[in-house]
mmCIF file of C-alpha atoms in Angstrom:
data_model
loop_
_atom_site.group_PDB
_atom_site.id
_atom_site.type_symbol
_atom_site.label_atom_id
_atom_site.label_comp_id
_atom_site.label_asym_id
_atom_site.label_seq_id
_atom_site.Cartn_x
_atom_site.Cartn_y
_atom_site.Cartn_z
ATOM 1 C CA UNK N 416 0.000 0.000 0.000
ATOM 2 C CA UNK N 417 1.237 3.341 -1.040
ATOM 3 C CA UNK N 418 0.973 6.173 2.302
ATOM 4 C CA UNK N 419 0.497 9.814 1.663
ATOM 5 C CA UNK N 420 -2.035 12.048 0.476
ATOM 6 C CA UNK N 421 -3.926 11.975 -2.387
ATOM 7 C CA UNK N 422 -0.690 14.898 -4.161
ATOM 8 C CA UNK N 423 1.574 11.568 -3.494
ATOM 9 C CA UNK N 424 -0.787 9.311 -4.923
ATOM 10 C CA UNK N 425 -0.698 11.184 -8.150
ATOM 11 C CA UNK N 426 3.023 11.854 -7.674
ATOM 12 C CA UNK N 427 3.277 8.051 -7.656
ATOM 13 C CA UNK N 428 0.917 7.425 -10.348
ATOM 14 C CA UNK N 429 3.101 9.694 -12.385
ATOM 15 C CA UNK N 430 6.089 8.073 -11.810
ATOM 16 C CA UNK N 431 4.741 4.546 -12.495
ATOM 17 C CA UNK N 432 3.396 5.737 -15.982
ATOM 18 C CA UNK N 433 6.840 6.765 -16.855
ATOM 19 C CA UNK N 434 8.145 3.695 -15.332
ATOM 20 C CA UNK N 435 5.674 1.470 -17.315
ATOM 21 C CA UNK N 436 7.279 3.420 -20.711
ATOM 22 C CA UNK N 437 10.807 3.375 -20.088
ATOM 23 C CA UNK N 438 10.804 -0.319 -19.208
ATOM 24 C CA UNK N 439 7.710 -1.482 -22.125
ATOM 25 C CA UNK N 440 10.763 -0.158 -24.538
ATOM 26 C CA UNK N 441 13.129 -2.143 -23.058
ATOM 27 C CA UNK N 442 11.008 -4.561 -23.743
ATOM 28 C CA UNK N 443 9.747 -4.677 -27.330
ATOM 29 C CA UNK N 444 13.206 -3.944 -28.127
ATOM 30 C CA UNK N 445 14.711 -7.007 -26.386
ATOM 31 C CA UNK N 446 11.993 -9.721 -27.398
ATOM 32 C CA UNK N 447 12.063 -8.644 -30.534
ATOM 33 C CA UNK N 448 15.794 -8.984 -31.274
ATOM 34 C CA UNK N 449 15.909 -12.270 -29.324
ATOM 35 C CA UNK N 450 12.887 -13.894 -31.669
ATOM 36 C CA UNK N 451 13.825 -12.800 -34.907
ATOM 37 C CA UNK N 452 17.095 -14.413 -33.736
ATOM 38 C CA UNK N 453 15.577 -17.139 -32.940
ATOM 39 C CA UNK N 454 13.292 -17.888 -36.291
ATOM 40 C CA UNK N 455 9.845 -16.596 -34.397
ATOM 41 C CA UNK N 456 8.003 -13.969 -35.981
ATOM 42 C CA UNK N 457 6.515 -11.423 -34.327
ATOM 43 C CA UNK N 458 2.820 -12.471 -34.605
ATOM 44 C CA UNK N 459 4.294 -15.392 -32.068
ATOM 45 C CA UNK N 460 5.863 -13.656 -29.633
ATOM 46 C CA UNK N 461 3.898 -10.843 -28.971
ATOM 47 C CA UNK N 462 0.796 -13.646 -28.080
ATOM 48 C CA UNK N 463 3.292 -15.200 -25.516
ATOM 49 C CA UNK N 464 6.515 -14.161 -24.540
ATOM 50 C CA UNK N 465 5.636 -10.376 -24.564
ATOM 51 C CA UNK N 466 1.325 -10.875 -23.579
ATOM 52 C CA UNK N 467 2.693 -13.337 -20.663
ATOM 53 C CA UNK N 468 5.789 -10.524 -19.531
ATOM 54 C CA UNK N 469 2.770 -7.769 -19.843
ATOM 55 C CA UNK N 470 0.219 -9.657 -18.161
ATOM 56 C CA UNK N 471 2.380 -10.778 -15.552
ATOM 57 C CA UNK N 472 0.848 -7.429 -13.051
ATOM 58 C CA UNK N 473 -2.456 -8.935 -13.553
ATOM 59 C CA UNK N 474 -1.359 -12.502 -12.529
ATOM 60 C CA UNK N 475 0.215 -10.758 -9.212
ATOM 61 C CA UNK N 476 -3.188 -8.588 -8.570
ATOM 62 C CA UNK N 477 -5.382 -11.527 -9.254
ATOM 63 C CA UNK N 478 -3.625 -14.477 -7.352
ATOM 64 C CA UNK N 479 -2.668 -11.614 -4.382
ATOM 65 C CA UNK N 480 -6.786 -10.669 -3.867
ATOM 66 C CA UNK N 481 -7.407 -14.505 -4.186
ATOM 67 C CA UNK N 482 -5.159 -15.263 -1.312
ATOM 68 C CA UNK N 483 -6.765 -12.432 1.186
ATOM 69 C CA UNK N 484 -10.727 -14.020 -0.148
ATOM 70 C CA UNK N 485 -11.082 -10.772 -2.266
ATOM 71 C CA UNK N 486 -12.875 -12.864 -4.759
ATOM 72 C CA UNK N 487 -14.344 -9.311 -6.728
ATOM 73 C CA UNK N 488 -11.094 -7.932 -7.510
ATOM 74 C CA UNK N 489 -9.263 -11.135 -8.577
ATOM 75 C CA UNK N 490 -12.212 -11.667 -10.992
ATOM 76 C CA UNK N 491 -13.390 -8.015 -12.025
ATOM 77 C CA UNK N 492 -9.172 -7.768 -12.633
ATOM 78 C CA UNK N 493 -9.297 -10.216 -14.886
ATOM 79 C CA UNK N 494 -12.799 -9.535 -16.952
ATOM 80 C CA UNK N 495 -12.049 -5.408 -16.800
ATOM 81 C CA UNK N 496 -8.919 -5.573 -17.858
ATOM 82 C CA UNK N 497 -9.498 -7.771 -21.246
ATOM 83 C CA UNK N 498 -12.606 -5.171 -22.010
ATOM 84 C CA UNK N 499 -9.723 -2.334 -21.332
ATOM 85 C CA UNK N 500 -7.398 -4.140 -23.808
ATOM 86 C CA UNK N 501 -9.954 -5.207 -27.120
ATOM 87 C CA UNK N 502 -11.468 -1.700 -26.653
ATOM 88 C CA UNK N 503 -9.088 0.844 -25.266
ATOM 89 C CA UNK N 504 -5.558 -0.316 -26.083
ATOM 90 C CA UNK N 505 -6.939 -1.700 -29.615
ATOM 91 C CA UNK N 506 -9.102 1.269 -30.419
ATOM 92 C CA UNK N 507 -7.067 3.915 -30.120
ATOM 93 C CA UNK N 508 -4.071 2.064 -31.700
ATOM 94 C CA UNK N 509 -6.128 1.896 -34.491
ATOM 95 C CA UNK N 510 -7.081 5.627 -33.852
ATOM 96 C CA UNK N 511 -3.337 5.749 -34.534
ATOM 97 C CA UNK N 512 -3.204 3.518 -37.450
ATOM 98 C CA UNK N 513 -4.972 1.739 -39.583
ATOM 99 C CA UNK N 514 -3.699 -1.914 -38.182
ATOM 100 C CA UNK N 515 -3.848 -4.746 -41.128
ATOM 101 C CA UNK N 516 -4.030 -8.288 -39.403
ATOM 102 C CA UNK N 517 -2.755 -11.255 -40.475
ATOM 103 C CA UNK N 518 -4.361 -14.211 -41.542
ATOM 104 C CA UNK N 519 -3.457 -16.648 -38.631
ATOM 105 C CA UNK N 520 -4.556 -13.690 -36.012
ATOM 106 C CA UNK N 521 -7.989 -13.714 -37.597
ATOM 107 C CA UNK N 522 -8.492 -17.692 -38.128
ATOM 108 C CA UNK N 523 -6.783 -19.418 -35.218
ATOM 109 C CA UNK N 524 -5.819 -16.463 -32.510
ATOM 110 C CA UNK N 525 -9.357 -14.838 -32.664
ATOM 111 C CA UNK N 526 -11.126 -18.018 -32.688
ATOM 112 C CA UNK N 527 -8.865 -18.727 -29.578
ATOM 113 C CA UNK N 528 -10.200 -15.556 -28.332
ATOM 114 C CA UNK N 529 -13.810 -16.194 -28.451
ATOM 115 C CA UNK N 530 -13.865 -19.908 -27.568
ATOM 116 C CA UNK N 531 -11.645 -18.536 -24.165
ATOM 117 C CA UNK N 532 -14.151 -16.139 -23.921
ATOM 118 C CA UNK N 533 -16.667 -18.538 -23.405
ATOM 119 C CA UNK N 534 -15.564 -20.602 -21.560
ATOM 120 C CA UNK N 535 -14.474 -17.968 -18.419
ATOM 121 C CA UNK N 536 -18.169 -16.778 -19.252
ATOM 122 C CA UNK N 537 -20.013 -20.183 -18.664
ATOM 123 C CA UNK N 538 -17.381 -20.742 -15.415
ATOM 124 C CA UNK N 539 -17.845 -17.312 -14.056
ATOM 125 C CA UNK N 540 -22.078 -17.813 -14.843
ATOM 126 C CA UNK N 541 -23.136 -19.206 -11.337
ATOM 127 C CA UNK N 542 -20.403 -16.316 -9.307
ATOM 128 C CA UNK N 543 -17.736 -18.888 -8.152
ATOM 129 C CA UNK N 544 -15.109 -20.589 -9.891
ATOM 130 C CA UNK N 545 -14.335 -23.418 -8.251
ATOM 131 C CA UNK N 546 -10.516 -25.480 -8.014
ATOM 132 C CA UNK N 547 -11.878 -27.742 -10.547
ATOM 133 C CA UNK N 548 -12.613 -25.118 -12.971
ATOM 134 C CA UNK N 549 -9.880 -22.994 -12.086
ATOM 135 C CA UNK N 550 -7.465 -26.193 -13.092
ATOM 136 C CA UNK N 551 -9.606 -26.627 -16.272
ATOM 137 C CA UNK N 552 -8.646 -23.062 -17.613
ATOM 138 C CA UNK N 553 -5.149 -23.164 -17.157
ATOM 139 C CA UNK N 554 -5.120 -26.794 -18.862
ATOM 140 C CA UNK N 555 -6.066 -25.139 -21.338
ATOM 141 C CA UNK N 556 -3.914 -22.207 -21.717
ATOM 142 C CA UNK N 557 -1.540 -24.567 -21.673
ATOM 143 C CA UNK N 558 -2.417 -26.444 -24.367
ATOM 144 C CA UNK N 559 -3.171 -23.293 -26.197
ATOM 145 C CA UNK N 560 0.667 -21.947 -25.907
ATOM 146 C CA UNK N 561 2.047 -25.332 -26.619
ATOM 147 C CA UNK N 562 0.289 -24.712 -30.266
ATOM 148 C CA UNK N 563 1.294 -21.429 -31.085
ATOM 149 C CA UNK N 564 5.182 -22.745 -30.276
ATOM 150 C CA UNK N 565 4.584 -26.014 -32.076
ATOM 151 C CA UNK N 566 3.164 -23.791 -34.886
ATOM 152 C CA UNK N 567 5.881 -21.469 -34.771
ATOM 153 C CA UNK N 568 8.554 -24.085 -34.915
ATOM 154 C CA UNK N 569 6.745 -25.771 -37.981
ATOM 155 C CA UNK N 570 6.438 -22.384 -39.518
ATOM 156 C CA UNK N 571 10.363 -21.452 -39.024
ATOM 157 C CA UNK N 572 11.311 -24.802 -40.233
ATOM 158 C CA UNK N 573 9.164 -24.802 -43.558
ATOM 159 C CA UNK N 574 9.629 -21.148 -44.293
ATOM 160 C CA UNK N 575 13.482 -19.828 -46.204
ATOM 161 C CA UNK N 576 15.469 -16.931 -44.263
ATOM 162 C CA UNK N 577 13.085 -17.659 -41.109
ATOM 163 C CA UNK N 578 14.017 -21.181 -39.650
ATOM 164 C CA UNK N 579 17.434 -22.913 -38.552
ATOM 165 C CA UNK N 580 19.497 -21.596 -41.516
ATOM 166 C CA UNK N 581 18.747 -17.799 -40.566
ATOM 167 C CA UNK N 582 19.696 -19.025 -36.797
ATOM 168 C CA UNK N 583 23.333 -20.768 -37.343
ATOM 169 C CA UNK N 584 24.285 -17.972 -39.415
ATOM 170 C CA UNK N 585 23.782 -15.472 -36.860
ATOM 171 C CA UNK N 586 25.726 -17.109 -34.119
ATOM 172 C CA UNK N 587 28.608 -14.956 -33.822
ATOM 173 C CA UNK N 588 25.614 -12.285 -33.190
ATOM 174 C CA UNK N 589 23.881 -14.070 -30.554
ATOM 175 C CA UNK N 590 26.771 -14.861 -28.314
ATOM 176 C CA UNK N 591 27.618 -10.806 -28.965
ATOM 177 C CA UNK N 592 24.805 -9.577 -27.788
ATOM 178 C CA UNK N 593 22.820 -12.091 -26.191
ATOM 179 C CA UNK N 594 23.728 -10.510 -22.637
ATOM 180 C CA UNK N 595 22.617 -7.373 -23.568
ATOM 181 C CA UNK N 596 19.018 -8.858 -24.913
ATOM 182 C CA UNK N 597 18.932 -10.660 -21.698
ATOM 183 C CA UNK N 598 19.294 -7.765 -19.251
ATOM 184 C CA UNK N 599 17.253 -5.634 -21.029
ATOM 185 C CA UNK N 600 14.269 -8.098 -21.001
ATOM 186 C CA UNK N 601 15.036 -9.091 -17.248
ATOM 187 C CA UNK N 602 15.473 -4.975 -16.533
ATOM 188 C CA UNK N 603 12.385 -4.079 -18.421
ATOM 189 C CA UNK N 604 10.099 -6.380 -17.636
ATOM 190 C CA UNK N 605 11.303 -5.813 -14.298
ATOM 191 C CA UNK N 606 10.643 -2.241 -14.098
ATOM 192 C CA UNK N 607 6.704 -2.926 -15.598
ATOM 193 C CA UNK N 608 5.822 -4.936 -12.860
ATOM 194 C CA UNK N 609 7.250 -2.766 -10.082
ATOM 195 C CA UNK N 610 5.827 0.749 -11.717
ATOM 196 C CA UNK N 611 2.617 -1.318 -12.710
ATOM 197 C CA UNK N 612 2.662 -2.671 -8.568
ATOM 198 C CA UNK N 613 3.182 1.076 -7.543
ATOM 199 C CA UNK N 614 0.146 2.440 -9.903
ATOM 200 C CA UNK N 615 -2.166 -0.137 -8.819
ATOM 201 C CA UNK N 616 -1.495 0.617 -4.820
ATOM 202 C CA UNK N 617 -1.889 4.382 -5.705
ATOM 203 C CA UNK N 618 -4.867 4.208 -7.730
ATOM 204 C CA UNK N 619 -6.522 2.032 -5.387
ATOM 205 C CA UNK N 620 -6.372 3.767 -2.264
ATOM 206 C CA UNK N 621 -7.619 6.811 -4.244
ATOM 207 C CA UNK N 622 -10.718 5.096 -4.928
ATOM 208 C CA UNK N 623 -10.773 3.578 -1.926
ATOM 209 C CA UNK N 624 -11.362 6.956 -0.127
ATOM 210 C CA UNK N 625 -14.244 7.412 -2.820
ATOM 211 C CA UNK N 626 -16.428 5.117 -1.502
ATOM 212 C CA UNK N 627 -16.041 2.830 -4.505
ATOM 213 C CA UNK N 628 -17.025 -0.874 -4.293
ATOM 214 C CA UNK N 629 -14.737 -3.521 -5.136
ATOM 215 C CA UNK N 630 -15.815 -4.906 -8.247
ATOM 216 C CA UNK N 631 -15.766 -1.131 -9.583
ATOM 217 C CA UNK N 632 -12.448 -0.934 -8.527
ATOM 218 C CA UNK N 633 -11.061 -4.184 -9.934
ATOM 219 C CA UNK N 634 -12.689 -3.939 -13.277
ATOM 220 C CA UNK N 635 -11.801 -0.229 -13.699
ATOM 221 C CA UNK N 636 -8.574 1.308 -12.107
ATOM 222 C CA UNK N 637 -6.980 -1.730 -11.289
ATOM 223 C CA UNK N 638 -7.999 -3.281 -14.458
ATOM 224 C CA UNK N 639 -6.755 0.054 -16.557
ATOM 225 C CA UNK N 640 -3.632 -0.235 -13.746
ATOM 226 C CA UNK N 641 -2.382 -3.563 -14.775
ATOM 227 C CA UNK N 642 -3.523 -3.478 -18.563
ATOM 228 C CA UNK N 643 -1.023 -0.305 -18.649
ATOM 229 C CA UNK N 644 2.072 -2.540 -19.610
ATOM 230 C CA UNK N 645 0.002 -3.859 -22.628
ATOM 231 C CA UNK N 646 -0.817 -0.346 -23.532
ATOM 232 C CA UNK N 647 2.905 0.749 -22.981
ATOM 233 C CA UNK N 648 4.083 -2.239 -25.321
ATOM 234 C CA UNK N 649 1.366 -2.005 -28.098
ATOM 235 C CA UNK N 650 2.256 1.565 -28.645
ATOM 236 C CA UNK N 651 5.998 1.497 -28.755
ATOM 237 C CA UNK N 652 5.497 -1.884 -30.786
ATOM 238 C CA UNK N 653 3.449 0.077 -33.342
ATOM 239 C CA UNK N 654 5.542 2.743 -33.288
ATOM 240 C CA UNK N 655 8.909 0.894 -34.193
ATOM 241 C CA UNK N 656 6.824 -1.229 -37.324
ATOM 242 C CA UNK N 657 6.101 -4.395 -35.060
ATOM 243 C CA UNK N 658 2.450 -4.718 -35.650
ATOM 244 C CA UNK N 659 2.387 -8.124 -35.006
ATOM 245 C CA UNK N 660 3.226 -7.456 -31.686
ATOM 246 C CA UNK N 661 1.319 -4.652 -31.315
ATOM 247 C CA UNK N 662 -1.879 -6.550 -32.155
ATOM 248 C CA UNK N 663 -0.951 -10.118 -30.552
ATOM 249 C CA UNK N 664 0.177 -8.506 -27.340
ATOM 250 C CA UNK N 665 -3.341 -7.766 -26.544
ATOM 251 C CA UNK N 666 -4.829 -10.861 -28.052
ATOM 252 C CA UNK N 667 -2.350 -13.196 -26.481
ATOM 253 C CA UNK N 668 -3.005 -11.400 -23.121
ATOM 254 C CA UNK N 669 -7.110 -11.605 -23.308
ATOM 255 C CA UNK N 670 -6.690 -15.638 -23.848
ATOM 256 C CA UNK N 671 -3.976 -15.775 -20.977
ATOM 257 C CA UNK N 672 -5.982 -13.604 -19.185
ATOM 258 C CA UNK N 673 -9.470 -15.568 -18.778
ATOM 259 C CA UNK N 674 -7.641 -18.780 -18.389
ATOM 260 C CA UNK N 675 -3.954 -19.020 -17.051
ATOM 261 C CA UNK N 676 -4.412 -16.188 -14.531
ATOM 262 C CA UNK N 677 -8.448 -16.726 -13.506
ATOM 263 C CA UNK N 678 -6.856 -20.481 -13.714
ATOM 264 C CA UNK N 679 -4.425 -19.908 -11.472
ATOM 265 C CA UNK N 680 -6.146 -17.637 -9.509
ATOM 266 C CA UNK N 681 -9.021 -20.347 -8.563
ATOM 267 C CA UNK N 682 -6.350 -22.904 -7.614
ATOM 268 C CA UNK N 683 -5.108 -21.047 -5.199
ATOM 269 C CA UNK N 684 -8.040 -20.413 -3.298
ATOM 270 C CA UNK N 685 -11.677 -21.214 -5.032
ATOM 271 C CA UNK N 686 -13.575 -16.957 -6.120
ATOM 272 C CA UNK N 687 -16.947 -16.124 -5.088
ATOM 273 C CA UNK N 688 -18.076 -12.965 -6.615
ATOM 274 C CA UNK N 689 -20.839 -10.964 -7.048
ATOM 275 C CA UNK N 690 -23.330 -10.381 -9.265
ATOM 276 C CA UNK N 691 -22.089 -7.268 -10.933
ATOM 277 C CA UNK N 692 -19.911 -10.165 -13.072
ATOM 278 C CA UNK N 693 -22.166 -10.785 -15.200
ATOM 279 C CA UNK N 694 -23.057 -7.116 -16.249
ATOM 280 C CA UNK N 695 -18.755 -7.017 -17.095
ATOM 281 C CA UNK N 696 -19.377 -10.637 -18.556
ATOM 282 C CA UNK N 697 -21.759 -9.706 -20.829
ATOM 283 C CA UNK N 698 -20.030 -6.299 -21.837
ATOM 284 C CA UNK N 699 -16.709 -8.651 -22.549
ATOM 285 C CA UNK N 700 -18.954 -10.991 -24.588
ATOM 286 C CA UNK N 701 -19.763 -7.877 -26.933
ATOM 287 C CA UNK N 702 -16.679 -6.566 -27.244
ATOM 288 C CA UNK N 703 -15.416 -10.005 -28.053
ATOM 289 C CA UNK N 704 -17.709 -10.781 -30.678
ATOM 290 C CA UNK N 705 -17.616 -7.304 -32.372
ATOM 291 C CA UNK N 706 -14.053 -7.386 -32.134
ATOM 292 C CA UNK N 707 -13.440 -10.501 -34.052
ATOM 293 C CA UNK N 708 -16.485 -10.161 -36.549
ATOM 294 C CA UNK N 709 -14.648 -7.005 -37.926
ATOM 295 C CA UNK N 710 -11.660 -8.994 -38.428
ATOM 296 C CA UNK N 711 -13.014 -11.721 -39.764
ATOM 297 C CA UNK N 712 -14.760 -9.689 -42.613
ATOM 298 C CA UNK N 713 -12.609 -7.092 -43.209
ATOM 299 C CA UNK N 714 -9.167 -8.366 -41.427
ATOM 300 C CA UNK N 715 -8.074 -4.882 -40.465
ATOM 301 C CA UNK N 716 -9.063 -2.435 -37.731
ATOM 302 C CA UNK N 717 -10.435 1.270 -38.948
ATOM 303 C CA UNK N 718 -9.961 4.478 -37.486
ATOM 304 C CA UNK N 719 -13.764 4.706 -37.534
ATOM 305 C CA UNK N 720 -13.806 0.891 -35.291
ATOM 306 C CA UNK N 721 -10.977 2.293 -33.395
ATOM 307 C CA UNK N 722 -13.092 5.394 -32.351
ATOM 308 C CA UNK N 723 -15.943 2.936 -31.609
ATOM 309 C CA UNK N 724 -14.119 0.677 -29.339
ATOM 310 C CA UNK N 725 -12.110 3.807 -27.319
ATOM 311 C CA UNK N 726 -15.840 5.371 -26.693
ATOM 312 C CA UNK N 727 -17.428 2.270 -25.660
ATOM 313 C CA UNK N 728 -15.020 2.070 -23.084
ATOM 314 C CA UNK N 729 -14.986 5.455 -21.898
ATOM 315 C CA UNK N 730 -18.931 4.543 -21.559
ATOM 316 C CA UNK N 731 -18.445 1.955 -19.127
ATOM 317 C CA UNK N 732 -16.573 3.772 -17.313
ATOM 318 C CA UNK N 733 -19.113 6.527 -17.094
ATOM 319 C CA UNK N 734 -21.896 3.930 -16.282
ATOM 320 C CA UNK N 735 -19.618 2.345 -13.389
ATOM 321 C CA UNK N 736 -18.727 5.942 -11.790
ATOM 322 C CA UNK N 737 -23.065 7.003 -12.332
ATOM 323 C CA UNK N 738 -23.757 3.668 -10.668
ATOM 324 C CA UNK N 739 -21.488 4.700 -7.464
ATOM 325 C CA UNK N 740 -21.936 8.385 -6.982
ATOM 326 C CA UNK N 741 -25.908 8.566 -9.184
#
């Protein structure tokens, strides 16, 4: 917990954001050095290596408020902060630029997307999920991360300039500045949680003195809190050409999102939440499915969609902060 006043709150929440930039460069700039390196593309590693690394304040939040029976926040965590990332962090990339996607995000990744989706929605349904559920979801995040390496590795080893060859050629590289890659992914990923930690404490006890409920406050400022690395990483990823990363960091974190961290967070002690979920549940749902229909037919995101998905979330936000003080 962050002490002070609400000026060192802000002061804190300053700091963090700048924290959260500096060390989502370090990032992007180390993962994607070490996977081209390495044969992966960057459709692959932004859905795991960086969406894991990004999501990783989330996992802490989650598995933290599960531990002291703060079943709301672990939950609303979870469920705000994949609204926050398909229709904040999306939509005003795409505000940015117009973001073409790539065949295998559409297909296989947002198929991923919706059937993970439903799933956390029909576990989530009755407001508890269970040890038994809870082991079910990260089974199968599991399984789903297995594929996209399996698929990568096929990929590298079928595709010229992309597979072994490029690898063994680059050696003398690697063992030059494989140090370098390591520290700055250890030192940047290091310095998102820690900012992303601060933020969350600072933000919290703000609303906290607000008379804001739980669930608002997991599925809004702690949500927007720990989604900020995502945010941080899509925009320097766009920024710097990486648009695979830029859009697969946010898909890769929704899927391990709703099922390694809810997963996780269940097995370590079974959420009860209330019924406020389903209200966020069925808000994901929408987002989901418009999200991935627009892909599917068009397989690019519009300014116009972007706009669309950054005001629908600025609406729930207004509804949330009507529904406390209205």
């Amino acid at each position: 917990m962050v002490q002070g006043g609400p000026a060192v709150q802000l002061g804190v929440i300053a700091a963090s954001v700048l924290g959260l930039w500096i060390g989502a460069r370090a990032l992007v700039d180390a993962v994607v050095r070490l996977a081209r390196r390495f044969g992966l593309s960057d459709h692959t590693i932004g859905l795991t290596v960086v969406a894991m690394g990004t999501s990783t304040p989330e996992l802490v939040v989650s598995v933290d408020s599960a531990l002291k029976g703060l079943g709301n926040i672990a939950v609303a965590n979870v469920l705000g902060s994949n609204v926050y990332n398909l229709a904040f962090i999306l939509g005003v990339i795409s505000l940015i630029r117009v973001i073409p996607i790539a065949e295998g995000l559409v297909h296989r990744d947002g198929g991923a997307l919706l059937a993970s989706t439903l799933v956390a929605g029909l576990v989530v349904a009755d407001l508890t999920v269970t040890r038994l559920e809870g082991g079910l979801l990260a089974g199968l995040f599991v399984v789903y991360t297995a594929n996209l390496f399996r698929t990568a590795r096929s990929t590298a080893s079928t595709t010229p300039g992309t597979g072994v060859e490029a690898v063994t050629t680059a050696a003398t590289e690697r063992l030059a500045f494989r140090g370098r890659d390591a520290a700055l992914l250890v030192g940047g990923l290091a310095l998102v949680l820690v900012s992303g930690d601060y933020m969350v404490a600072a933000a919290s006890e703000l609303a906290r003195a607000a008379g804001v409920s739980e669930w608002v406050i997991g599925g809004t400022i702690v949500a927007a809190g720990t989604s900020t690395p995502e945010f941080a990483v899509s925009l320097v990823a766009l920024r710097r050409g990486s648009l695979g990363i830029s859009v697969g960091n946010v898909v890769g974190s929704n899927v391990y999102n709703v099922t390694g961290i809810l997963g996780v967070s269940a097995l370590v002690r079974p959420l009860v939440v209330s019924g406020t979920a389903l209200e966020t549940l069925a808000w994901l749902a929408a987002v989901t499915v418009l999200m991935v229909a627009a892909l599917w037919t068009k397989r690019q995101l519009s300014r116009i969609e972007g706009a669309l998905l950054a005001g629908s979330e600025l609406c729930r936000w207004v509804l949330s902060l009507l529904r406390v003080f209205g």
